[in-house]
Each structure stands twice: as C-alpha cells, then as structure tokens.
XYZ file of C-alpha atoms in Angstrom:
306
model
C 0.000 0.000 0.000
C 1.263 3.481 -0.791
C 0.681 4.736 2.747
C -1.038 7.832 1.387
C -2.391 8.774 4.808
C 1.120 9.029 6.225
C 2.348 11.174 3.398
C -0.740 13.264 2.799
C 0.164 16.110 5.125
C 3.533 16.424 3.397
C 2.423 16.286 -0.189
C 2.435 19.237 -2.498
C 2.356 19.299 -6.267
C 4.849 20.740 -8.671
C 6.616 19.182 -11.613
C 8.070 22.032 -13.635
C 10.562 22.268 -16.441
C 13.937 23.880 -15.956
C 12.892 27.263 -17.303
C 9.925 27.460 -14.961
C 12.001 26.320 -12.023
C 14.729 28.849 -12.595
C 12.173 31.620 -12.989
C 10.898 30.918 -9.477
C 14.182 31.763 -7.746
C 13.491 34.187 -4.967
C 15.561 37.227 -4.067
C 17.738 36.445 -1.056
C 17.255 39.732 0.755
C 14.312 39.952 3.077
C 14.412 36.298 4.076
C 16.041 34.426 6.938
C 17.289 30.876 7.000
C 15.186 28.180 8.716
C 15.846 28.204 12.487
C 18.490 30.873 11.933
C 21.119 28.269 10.967
C 23.444 28.447 7.957
C 22.011 26.516 5.005
C 23.983 23.377 4.287
C 24.502 21.068 1.338
C 25.472 17.396 1.309
C 28.260 17.341 -1.272
C 27.018 14.089 -2.816
C 24.572 16.409 -4.593
C 27.419 17.789 -6.700
C 29.670 14.726 -6.643
C 30.658 14.908 -10.317
C 31.609 18.574 -10.079
C 33.568 17.838 -6.912
C 35.571 15.220 -8.803
C 36.283 17.519 -11.752
C 36.875 20.835 -9.979
C 36.560 20.659 -6.181
C 37.973 24.128 -5.538
C 35.739 25.807 -8.108
C 32.673 23.860 -6.999
C 33.058 24.821 -3.353
C 33.507 28.479 -4.276
C 30.358 28.366 -6.418
C 28.408 26.878 -3.509
C 29.573 29.694 -1.279
C 28.573 32.220 -3.929
C 25.089 30.679 -4.025
C 24.838 31.301 -0.295
C 25.593 27.994 1.420
C 27.423 28.414 4.710
C 28.155 24.788 5.577
C 28.612 21.518 3.735
C 28.676 17.863 4.695
C 31.471 15.880 3.093
C 30.927 12.647 1.177
C 34.497 11.493 0.668
C 37.485 13.525 -0.486
C 37.896 12.319 -4.058
C 41.582 12.365 -4.966
C 42.425 14.745 -2.135
C 43.644 14.113 1.376
C 41.541 15.416 4.247
C 44.137 18.175 4.774
C 43.925 19.265 1.148
C 40.127 19.146 1.340
C 40.143 21.290 4.465
C 42.285 23.876 2.713
C 39.746 24.133 -0.102
C 36.971 24.566 2.454
C 38.887 27.360 4.150
C 39.642 29.029 0.820
C 35.953 29.002 -0.097
C 34.714 30.167 3.310
C 32.699 27.023 4.031
C 32.529 25.050 7.288
C 32.051 21.275 7.501
C 30.326 20.329 10.785
C 29.614 16.748 9.662
C 31.627 14.297 7.601
C 30.306 11.052 6.113
C 33.082 8.538 6.689
C 33.960 4.934 5.929
C 34.639 3.211 9.247
C 37.067 0.349 9.737
C 35.726 -0.946 13.029
C 39.091 -2.522 13.801
C 40.897 0.789 13.275
C 38.687 3.828 13.795
C 41.526 6.274 14.335
C 42.071 7.338 10.692
C 38.390 8.170 10.156
C 38.268 10.192 13.364
C 41.462 11.999 12.381
C 39.900 12.980 9.059
C 36.874 14.386 10.906
C 39.132 16.451 13.152
C 41.124 17.759 10.192
C 37.900 18.997 8.596
C 36.810 20.634 11.821
C 33.761 18.367 11.963
C 31.932 17.624 15.186
C 29.901 14.739 13.772
C 31.512 11.566 12.437
C 28.647 10.200 10.366
C 27.974 7.045 8.374
C 25.411 6.370 5.687
C 25.307 2.724 6.703
C 27.375 0.221 8.636
C 28.758 -2.876 6.975
C 27.886 -6.022 8.874
C 30.230 -9.005 9.095
C 30.198 -11.213 5.987
C 28.183 -13.949 7.694
C 25.457 -11.489 8.655
C 25.340 -10.095 5.123
C 24.829 -13.578 3.701
C 21.993 -14.213 6.136
C 20.380 -10.921 5.099
C 20.498 -11.909 1.440
C 18.887 -15.236 2.242
C 16.156 -13.680 4.402
C 12.610 -13.795 3.091
C 11.815 -10.184 4.027
C 13.451 -7.226 2.248
C 15.422 -4.451 3.849
C 17.068 -4.418 7.250
C 16.011 -7.421 9.312
C 15.577 -7.068 13.075
C 18.637 -9.261 13.611
C 20.630 -7.019 11.298
C 19.342 -3.968 13.143
C 20.459 -5.424 16.462
C 23.935 -6.144 15.113
C 24.079 -2.691 13.558
C 23.137 -1.145 16.905
C 25.982 -3.020 18.599
C 28.473 -1.702 16.045
C 27.028 1.819 16.306
C 27.402 1.801 20.099
C 31.015 0.709 19.733
C 31.773 3.465 17.211
C 29.881 5.978 19.322
C 31.904 5.202 22.428
C 35.190 5.471 20.522
C 34.026 8.722 18.921
C 33.257 10.179 22.340
C 36.772 9.368 23.533
C 38.070 11.088 20.382
C 36.044 14.227 21.109
C 33.472 13.553 18.380
C 29.826 12.571 18.087
C 28.830 9.582 15.978
C 25.631 9.860 13.899
C 23.795 7.241 11.819
C 22.106 8.224 8.549
C 19.171 6.204 7.202
C 18.040 5.167 3.752
C 14.777 3.302 3.153
C 15.953 -0.241 4.032
C 15.643 0.474 7.764
C 11.872 0.900 7.378
C 10.997 -2.391 5.701
C 8.163 -4.056 7.624
C 9.535 -7.177 9.288
C 6.151 -8.333 10.543
C 3.484 -6.704 12.662
C 4.797 -3.262 11.817
C 8.216 -3.909 13.373
C 11.046 -2.104 11.590
C 14.797 -2.001 12.002
C 14.967 1.769 12.515
C 12.904 1.632 15.686
C 15.121 -1.121 17.052
C 18.215 0.949 16.243
C 16.830 3.822 18.281
C 15.961 1.575 21.221
C 19.184 -0.434 21.231
C 21.669 2.440 20.910
C 22.902 4.649 23.733
C 21.264 8.088 23.306
C 24.473 9.841 24.308
C 26.789 7.811 22.096
C 24.665 7.430 18.953
C 22.738 10.255 17.328
C 20.783 10.044 14.089
C 20.685 12.070 10.920
C 17.234 11.649 9.404
C 17.204 11.561 5.645
C 13.685 12.931 5.399
C 13.296 12.034 1.742
C 14.118 8.365 2.233
C 12.051 8.131 5.404
C 8.947 9.628 3.786
C 9.481 7.573 0.624
C 9.385 4.494 2.888
C 6.036 5.630 4.294
C 7.112 7.082 7.656
C 6.836 10.532 9.163
C 9.898 12.383 10.525
C 7.679 14.463 12.795
C 6.620 11.343 14.674
C 10.262 10.592 15.435
C 11.092 14.137 16.482
C 8.249 14.009 18.998
C 9.050 10.538 20.329
C 12.836 10.875 20.484
C 13.789 14.511 21.180
C 17.497 15.311 21.058
C 18.336 12.155 19.069
C 18.311 13.965 15.709
C 20.810 16.842 15.574
C 20.914 16.713 11.758
C 18.600 16.070 8.817
C 18.939 15.708 5.072
C 16.420 17.874 3.267
C 15.534 15.876 0.173
C 12.558 15.927 -2.179
C 11.401 13.450 -4.785
C 8.820 13.108 -7.514
C 5.663 11.149 -6.871
C 6.234 7.471 -7.794
C 4.661 6.486 -11.088
C 3.544 3.195 -9.580
C 2.220 4.050 -6.127
C 1.537 0.433 -5.199
C 5.158 -0.417 -5.965
C 6.351 2.453 -3.779
C 4.445 1.095 -0.819
C 6.016 -2.312 -1.370
C 9.499 -0.801 -1.504
C 9.941 -1.642 -5.190
C 9.640 1.810 -6.761
C 12.613 3.964 -7.676
C 12.959 7.256 -5.862
C 13.384 9.992 -8.465
C 14.959 13.083 -6.985
C 13.433 16.534 -7.297
C 14.610 20.033 -6.490
C 13.337 21.203 -3.120
C 9.857 22.636 -3.397
C 9.146 20.852 -6.665
C 8.483 17.332 -5.427
C 6.022 15.944 -2.899
C 7.367 17.143 0.479
C 6.398 20.292 2.357
C 9.246 20.983 4.791
C 7.619 23.710 6.864
C 6.008 21.347 9.414
C 9.152 19.202 9.442
C 11.393 22.143 10.344
C 8.943 23.299 13.012
C 9.055 19.894 14.710
C 12.795 19.406 14.173
C 13.619 22.735 15.782
C 11.710 21.793 18.925
C 13.505 18.427 18.996
C 17.001 19.922 19.026
C 18.039 20.170 15.380
C 21.534 21.654 14.908
C 22.255 21.299 11.180
C 20.371 20.602 7.959
C 21.796 19.708 4.582
C 19.980 19.837 1.262
C 20.643 16.777 -0.870
C 19.483 15.582 -4.269
C 20.430 12.198 -5.644
C 19.144 12.655 -9.176
C 18.575 11.793 -11.867
C 19.103 15.368 -13.061
C 16.756 15.592 -16.009
C 15.755 19.259 -15.742
C 18.993 21.028 -14.838
C 22.534 20.283 -13.768
C 23.427 19.617 -10.103
C 24.797 23.098 -9.403
C 21.633 24.675 -10.796
C 19.618 22.301 -8.628
C 21.685 23.315 -5.600
C 20.754 26.941 -6.256
C 17.036 26.044 -6.401
C 17.442 24.093 -3.162
C 19.132 27.034 -1.486
C 16.455 29.498 -2.555
C 13.693 27.187 -1.322
C 15.283 26.885 2.111
C 16.171 30.563 2.321
C 12.567 31.517 1.557
C 11.320 29.489 4.529
C 13.071 31.427 7.282
C-alpha cells in the first residue's frame, strides 16, 4: 500500500521544467534561513563537479549562499587538502560522512578532526560477511531485526570510541531500515531503542524516510534530542504508487519545493527536537537542470522558509 495517509500532510504538487524552475528563484534579501542556521549542502549532490573541480565547486556553492557543507568522501584529495579548499571558499564542515574500519577507527576520526567536523557520520554500517549472507537469504526485504540489532551493537562501539576522540557519531538512514519485518516492526525503531542516546545520534534523511512511508515528525516528537541533523531531500511522486508502498519503486529526486514534500512542518518539529544542522541533498537523476543549478534552487527554497 502506498501509505497515502502518512504522506498526505507532506504532499504538495509541482513538476516544472527547468525554465519554470529557474524563474521561481526568490531574491535572497528579506528572508532568513530556517531556524536561523546556515544553510547546508550534502556534497554528494554535486559529486561529479567535486571530482572535476573541487575548488571551483566549493567556491560556487559559497557564492550561491551555502554556509556549511557535509562531506561525502574527499575524491583524490587528502583530508588536509580538502580542508584547505573549504577554508579558501569560506565554508565550514560540521559533519563528515566517513567509511569506518571498526578494527581501526583512528584514521576516520582523524579525518573528521582535520575537517573541523563535530559529527563523524555514516550512511550505513557494513555487517560481518556472515550477517550479510543471512540478510540476502532472508525472506523479508530491507534491514532485518537481527541485522538492526547487530548494527546497533556496532554503532554503540563506534559511538563510544568517537566520544573518547572528542566527536559525536551519527547514523544516517536510507529506506531499508523501514521495511516491515512483521506486525509493523522495523529495524529503525530497534536501532533507536538499542543504541545509547548519548553515544549514537541520528541524521534523518527525510526524503528516504517519507518515501518508505514514515513521518519524521513522529520521530522528532518521540525521540527529542536524538536527531541533531537532517537531510532535506525531495522526490517526484512514484509512477507506480503500489510499488512504492512495497518498496519496489525507484525514488526519483526533485529540487526542493518541486516534489512531494512540504518541509515547513518538518522544520517546526525538528527545531523543537534539538536540530543543529540541515543539509539539502538531491540524488538525481538530473533531467531538468545540472546539479549546481539544482543546488541553487534548493538554497532558494530553504532561504525563503526562514
């Protein structure tokens, strides 16, 4: 089922061509940023440009108006070289998505420190090979409850080490964590219950969560102060709504304000729950404009909400 009732309060229409989208850019003066925080961008949004011209891309993002970014790897650069480009462009990086070697966490934490990041964040955690094989053989899709329990154990371990290193670990979701494992039980809820609230924080990817049929506002209310960061992501309405409910549809990215999500109630709830940073992100495909143009639309949408 498409879970229309869960998404209904978030849905807004708007599928415009590039010319119409660009004509809706709003003047920056006279607006304030949501919650008074600098507007951020997850750099995966402009990953190709970052590979080709990282220095120029970061400077363009600053010119658009972004104040902070969240890293998604360093390309061919070292973390020190990446930090220099950030400084040159006038951007801060409070959160870094990192690849963790659970047997040797030091290098990842060092990279976070070099960037000046407070949050050492992961998009997922790789389970041991045996667990991965069991997941593939499982009859239910997505993150099983057993996998969620093992993931929580790893997250607690990383979180404790991060605390000793003067950092905060944060876990970022996709849609797999919300696959129904029977009776409405989902891995994401188990992750929240089984992780230490002080050691493990969460970065809600609102787009993926809503695409999976769940409501970020419910989580902000139930677990205040567990979500210091969010990804602000929009997507086009699935062509096959029944497939979306079953987790089989493809999420097609949209520029903020031109998909199905209204972020005003989300920001209102997130602010009350202790939000510290938000990062716009679009995963594509980019059929109406290039990623840097999309980043500008995303910025203007967020800036108009203040």
